[in-house]
Amino acid sequence: MSRVFEEHVAMITGASQGIGEAIAHRLASEGCNLILASRRKAACEKVGALLDKEGIDTLSVAMDVGDLESVAASVEVALERFGRIDFLVNNAGITRDNLLVRMDPEDWDAVLRTDLTGVYNCTKAVLRSMLRRRSGRVVTISSVVGLLGNSGQTAYGAAKAGVFGFTKSLAREIASRNITVNAVAPGYISTDMTAELSEEATEKLQQGIPLGRLGVGADVAGAVRFLLSEDAAYITGQILSVDGGMYM
Ligand code: NDP
């Protein structure tokens, strides 16, 4: 594989496992240096140790995306180390599913704080250096649930739909600075987040997916890689669905 991202630096939030880890592996395979961020620094370091062996420079940072101070401190450390961040991949996210009538305010707040305010915090912290360099890419992992809705996921759906409005507004705000802002909307991807589904529920889900299978992390990573590449230089403010055809 060609190392098209050599000399580039990407910050990936939620890089300790699942889709974030898959994105880390894909970008590293093309030479990208990485800032791996999540609340569990040790788990990010484990991911980083594998990539360091491939000649990739990685930095693992402990970060709660919902806490602007924690984000700003980690971004500062990363900028000191690398001097730049070319790509931001907002991937960290949580679910706290429940019917609205039973949903505690704490769960609503936790989801909005991580999945939407987290995107604001991380993008704000990284953007200044991109603006200075008049170059950069922001890709946020949203969800098909933000497009279709899903019973039991009002908080998650609201946060993930919020990402679309954020993405389009920011794309317009900074297009003149040569920075693109896009979102990826995965369908159901096999990770810890979906591991709790019963076999029966998984089978039912698959029946609703035109391509007939759940996705894997690499499916999402490929879309992110594309949006970060030169091939996507003229694409901004877009939502790229990676969902086996669930939303079309
Ligand atoms: P996982 O639960 O496997 O991983 C979530 C990641 O987010 C972990 O690395 C976790 O790290 C990190 N994270 C959670 N909260 C925070 C926080 N407050 N600050 C920093 N990091 C945090 O989920 P997936 O890999 O499945 O999901 C990744 C993204 O993709 C999410 O945004 C999710 O909504 C989205 N998505 C997933 C789909 C799926 O089917 N799996 C479908 C559509 C969208 P740590 O615990 O170390 O903090």
Coordinates of N, CA, C and O in Angstrom, one line a residue, residues 125-222:
A125 N -10.6 22.9 19.8 CA -9.2 22.8 20.3 C -8.2 22.6 19.2 O -7.1 23.1 19.2
V126 N -8.6 21.9 18.1 CA -7.6 21.6 17.0 C -7.6 22.6 15.9 O -6.7 22.9 15.2
L127 N -8.8 23.3 15.8 CA -9.0 24.1 14.6 C -8.0 25.3 14.5 O -7.6 25.6 13.4
R128 N -7.7 25.9 15.6 CA -6.8 27.1 15.5 C -5.5 26.8 14.7 O -5.1 27.6 13.9
S129 N -4.9 25.6 15.0 CA -3.7 25.3 14.3 C -3.9 25.0 12.8 O -3.1 25.3 12.0
M130 N -5.1 24.5 12.5 CA -5.4 24.2 11.1 C -5.6 25.6 10.4 O -5.2 25.8 9.3
L131 N -6.3 26.5 11.1 CA -6.6 27.8 10.5 C -5.3 28.5 10.2 O -5.1 29.1 9.1
R132 N -4.3 28.4 11.1 CA -3.1 29.1 10.9 C -2.3 28.5 9.7 O -1.7 29.3 9.0
R133 N -2.5 27.2 9.5 CA -1.8 26.6 8.4 C -2.6 26.6 7.1 O -2.1 26.1 6.1
R134 N -3.8 27.1 7.2 CA -4.7 27.1 6.1 C -4.8 25.8 5.4 O -4.8 25.6 4.1
S135 N -5.0 24.8 6.2 CA -5.1 23.4 5.7 C -5.6 22.5 6.8 O -5.2 22.7 7.9
G136 N -6.4 21.5 6.5 CA -6.9 20.6 7.5 C -8.1 19.9 7.0 O -8.8 20.2 6.1
R137 N -8.4 18.8 7.7 CA -9.6 18.0 7.5 C -10.2 17.6 8.8 O -9.5 17.1 9.7
V138 N -11.5 17.7 8.9 CA -12.3 17.2 10.1 C -13.3 16.2 9.6 O -14.1 16.5 8.7
V139 N -13.2 15.0 10.2 CA -14.2 14.0 9.9 C -14.9 13.5 11.2 O -14.1 13.2 12.1
T140 N -16.2 13.6 11.3 CA -16.9 13.1 12.5 C -17.7 11.9 12.2 O -18.4 11.8 11.2
I141 N -17.6 10.9 13.1 CA -18.4 9.7 13.0 C -19.7 9.9 13.6 O -19.9 10.0 14.8
S142 N -20.7 10.0 12.8 CA -22.1 10.2 13.3 C -22.8 8.8 13.3 O -22.1 7.8 13.7
S143 N -24.0 8.6 12.8 CA -24.6 7.3 12.8 C -25.9 7.4 11.9 O -26.5 8.4 11.7
V144 N -26.2 6.2 11.3 CA -27.5 6.1 10.6 C -28.7 6.5 11.4 O -29.7 6.9 10.9
V145 N -28.5 6.4 12.8 CA -29.6 6.7 13.7 C -29.9 8.2 13.6 O -31.0 8.6 13.8
G146 N -28.9 9.0 13.3 CA -29.1 10.4 13.1 C -29.9 10.7 11.9 O -30.5 11.8 11.8
L147 N -30.0 9.8 10.9 CA -30.7 10.0 9.7 C -32.1 9.4 9.8 O -33.1 9.9 9.3
L148 N -32.2 8.2 10.3 CA -33.4 7.4 10.3 C -34.2 7.5 11.6 O -35.4 7.2 11.7
G149 N -33.5 7.8 12.7 CA -34.1 7.7 14.1 C -34.1 6.2 14.5 O -33.9 5.3 13.6
N150 N -34.3 5.9 15.8 CA -34.4 4.6 16.3 C -35.0 4.6 17.6 O -34.6 5.3 18.5
S151 N -36.1 3.8 17.8 CA -36.8 3.7 19.0 C -35.8 3.4 20.2 O -34.9 2.5 20.0
G152 N -35.9 4.1 21.3 CA -35.0 3.9 22.4 C -33.7 4.7 22.3 O -32.8 4.6 23.2
Q153 N -33.5 5.5 21.2 CA -32.3 6.2 21.0 C -32.5 7.7 20.8 O -31.9 8.3 19.9
T154 N -33.4 8.3 21.6 CA -33.7 9.7 21.3 C -32.5 10.6 21.6 O -32.2 11.5 20.8
A155 N -31.8 10.3 22.7 CA -30.6 11.1 23.0 C -29.5 10.9 21.9 O -28.9 11.8 21.4
Y156 N -29.2 9.6 21.6 CA -28.2 9.3 20.6 C -28.5 9.8 19.3 O -27.7 10.4 18.6
G157 N -29.8 9.7 18.9 CA -30.3 10.2 17.6 C -30.2 11.7 17.5 O -29.8 12.3 16.5
A158 N -30.5 12.4 18.6 CA -30.4 13.8 18.7 C -28.9 14.3 18.5 O -28.6 15.2 17.8
A159 N -28.1 13.6 19.3 CA -26.6 14.0 19.2 C -26.1 13.7 17.8 O -25.4 14.6 17.3
K160 N -26.4 12.6 17.3 CA -25.8 12.2 16.0 C -26.4 13.1 14.8 O -25.7 13.4 13.9
A161 N -27.7 13.5 14.9 CA -28.3 14.4 14.0 C -27.6 15.8 14.1 O -27.4 16.5 13.2
G162 N -27.4 16.1 15.4 CA -26.7 17.4 15.7 C -25.4 17.5 15.0 O -25.0 18.6 14.5
V163 N -24.7 16.4 14.9 CA -23.4 16.4 14.2 C -23.5 16.9 12.7 O -22.6 17.5 12.2
F164 N -24.6 16.5 12.1 CA -24.8 16.9 10.7 C -24.9 18.5 10.6 O -24.3 19.1 9.7
G165 N -25.7 19.1 11.5 CA -25.8 20.5 11.4 C -24.5 21.2 11.8 O -24.1 22.2 11.1
F166 N -23.8 20.6 12.7 CA -22.5 21.2 13.1 C -21.5 21.1 11.9 O -20.9 22.1 11.5
T167 N -21.5 19.9 11.2 CA -20.6 19.7 10.1 C -20.9 20.7 8.9 O -20.0 21.3 8.4
K168 N -22.2 20.8 8.6 CA -22.5 21.7 7.5 C -22.2 23.2 7.8 O -21.7 23.9 6.9
S169 N -22.5 23.6 9.0 CA -22.3 25.0 9.4 C -20.8 25.3 9.4 O -20.3 26.3 8.9
L170 N -20.0 24.4 10.0 CA -18.6 24.6 10.1 C -17.9 24.5 8.7 O -17.0 25.3 8.4
A171 N -18.4 23.6 7.9 CA -17.9 23.5 6.5 C -18.0 24.9 5.8 O -17.1 25.3 5.1
R172 N -19.2 25.5 6.0 CA -19.3 26.8 5.3 C -18.4 27.9 5.9 O -17.9 28.7 5.3
E173 N -18.3 27.8 7.3 CA -17.5 28.8 8.0 C -16.1 28.8 7.6 O -15.4 29.9 7.6
I174 N -15.5 27.6 7.3 CA -14.0 27.6 7.1 C -13.6 27.1 5.8 O -12.4 26.8 5.6
A175 N -14.5 27.0 4.8 CA -14.2 26.5 3.5 C -13.1 27.4 2.9 O -12.2 26.9 2.2
S176 N -13.2 28.7 3.1 CA -12.3 29.6 2.5 C -10.9 29.5 3.0 O -9.9 30.0 2.5
R177 N -10.7 28.7 4.1 CA -9.4 28.5 4.7 C -8.8 27.1 4.2 O -7.9 26.6 4.9
N178 N -9.5 26.5 3.2 CA -9.0 25.2 2.7 C -9.1 24.1 3.7 O -8.2 23.2 3.8
I179 N -10.1 24.2 4.6 CA -10.3 23.1 5.5 C -11.7 22.5 5.2 O -12.7 23.2 5.1
T180 N -11.7 21.1 5.0 CA -13.0 20.5 4.8 C -13.5 19.8 6.0 O -12.7 19.4 6.9
V181 N -14.8 19.8 6.1 CA -15.5 19.2 7.3 C -16.6 18.3 6.8 O -17.5 18.7 6.1
N182 N -16.5 17.0 7.1 CA -17.5 16.0 6.6 C -17.8 15.1 7.8 O -17.2 15.0 8.8
A183 N -18.9 14.3 7.5 CA -19.3 13.3 8.5 C -19.5 12.0 7.8 O -19.8 11.9 6.6
V184 N -19.3 10.9 8.6 CA -19.5 9.6 8.1 C -20.7 9.0 9.0 O -20.7 9.2 10.2
A185 N -21.6 8.4 8.3 CA -22.8 7.8 9.1 C -22.8 6.3 8.9 O -23.4 5.8 8.0
P186 N -22.1 5.6 9.9 CA -22.2 4.2 9.8 C -23.5 3.6 10.1 O -24.3 4.2 10.9
G187 N -23.8 2.4 9.6 CA -25.0 1.7 10.0 C -24.6 0.8 11.2 O -24.0 1.3 12.1
Y188 N -24.9 -0.5 11.2 CA -24.6 -1.3 12.3 C -23.2 -2.0 12.1 O -23.0 -2.7 11.1
I189 N -22.3 -1.7 12.9 CA -20.9 -2.2 12.8 C -20.6 -3.1 14.0 O -20.9 -2.7 15.1
S190 N -20.0 -4.2 13.7 CA -19.6 -5.1 14.8 C -18.5 -4.6 15.6 O -17.3 -4.6 15.2
T191 N -18.8 -4.1 16.8 CA -17.9 -3.6 17.8 C -18.5 -3.9 19.2 O -19.6 -4.5 19.3
D192 N -17.8 -3.5 20.2 CA -18.3 -3.7 21.6 C -19.7 -3.0 21.7 O -20.5 -3.5 22.5
M193 N -19.9 -1.9 21.0 CA -21.2 -1.2 21.1 C -22.3 -2.0 20.6 O -23.4 -1.8 21.1
T194 N -22.1 -2.9 19.7 CA -23.2 -3.7 19.1 C -23.1 -5.2 19.7 O -24.0 -6.0 19.4
A195 N -22.1 -5.5 20.5 CA -21.9 -6.8 20.9 C -23.0 -7.3 21.9 O -23.2 -8.5 22.0
E196 N -23.7 -6.4 22.5 CA -24.7 -6.8 23.4 C -26.0 -7.3 22.8 O -26.8 -7.9 23.4
L197 N -26.1 -7.2 21.5 CA -27.3 -7.6 20.8 C -27.4 -9.1 20.8 O -26.4 -9.8 20.6
S198 N -28.6 -9.7 21.0 CA -28.8 -11.1 20.9 C -28.6 -11.6 19.5 O -28.7 -10.8 18.6
E199 N -28.5 -12.9 19.4 CA -28.3 -13.5 18.0 C -29.6 -13.2 17.2 O -29.5 -12.9 16.0
E200 N -30.7 -13.3 17.9 CA -32.0 -13.1 17.2 C -32.1 -11.6 16.7 O -32.5 -11.4 15.6
A201 N -31.7 -10.7 17.6 CA -31.7 -9.3 17.2 C -30.8 -9.0 16.1 O -31.1 -8.2 15.2
T202 N -29.6 -9.6 16.1 CA -28.6 -9.4 15.0 C -29.2 -9.9 13.7 O -29.1 -9.3 12.7
E203 N -29.9 -11.1 13.8 CA -30.4 -11.7 12.5 C -31.5 -10.8 12.0 O -31.6 -10.5 10.8
K204 N -32.3 -10.2 12.9 CA -33.4 -9.3 12.5 C -32.8 -8.1 11.8 O -33.3 -7.6 10.8
L205 N -31.8 -7.6 12.5 CA -31.1 -6.4 11.9 C -30.6 -6.6 10.5 O -30.8 -5.8 9.6
Q206 N -30.0 -7.8 10.3 CA -29.4 -8.1 9.0 C -30.4 -8.1 7.9 O -30.1 -7.7 6.8
Q207 N -31.6 -8.5 8.3 CA -32.7 -8.6 7.3 C -33.0 -7.2 6.8 O -33.5 -7.0 5.7
G208 N -32.8 -6.2 7.6 CA -33.1 -4.8 7.3 C -31.9 -4.1 6.6 O -32.0 -2.9 6.3
I209 N -30.9 -4.8 6.3 CA -29.7 -4.2 5.7 C -29.6 -4.8 4.2 O -29.4 -6.0 4.0
P210 N -29.8 -3.9 3.2 CA -29.8 -4.4 1.8 C -28.6 -5.3 1.5 O -28.7 -6.3 0.8
L211 N -27.4 -4.9 2.0 CA -26.2 -5.8 1.7 C -26.1 -7.0 2.6 O -25.2 -7.8 2.5
G212 N -27.1 -7.2 3.5 CA -27.3 -8.4 4.2 C -26.3 -8.8 5.3 O -26.2 -9.9 5.7
R213 N -25.5 -7.8 5.7 CA -24.5 -8.1 6.8 C -24.3 -6.9 7.6 O -24.5 -5.7 7.1
L214 N -23.8 -7.1 8.9 CA -23.3 -5.9 9.6 C -22.0 -5.5 9.0 O -21.3 -6.3 8.4
G215 N -21.7 -4.2 9.3 CA -20.4 -3.8 8.8 C -19.3 -4.1 9.7 O -19.5 -4.6 10.8
V216 N -18.0 -3.9 9.3 CA -16.9 -4.0 10.2 C -16.1 -2.7 10.3 O -16.4 -1.8 9.4
G217 N -15.3 -2.6 11.2 CA -14.5 -1.3 11.4 C -13.8 -0.9 10.2 O -13.8 0.3 9.9
A218 N -13.3 -1.8 9.4 CA -12.5 -1.5 8.2 C -13.4 -0.8 7.2 O -12.9 0.0 6.4
D219 N -14.7 -1.1 7.2 CA -15.6 -0.5 6.2 C -15.7 1.0 6.5 O -15.7 1.9 5.6
V220 N -15.8 1.4 7.8 CA -15.8 2.8 8.2 C -14.5 3.5 8.0 O -14.4 4.6 7.4
A221 N -13.4 2.7 8.3 CA -12.0 3.3 8.2 C -11.7 3.6 6.7 O -11.1 4.7 6.5
G222 N -12.2 2.8 5.8 CA -12.0 3.1 4.4 C -12.6 4.4 3.9 O -12.1 5.2 3.2

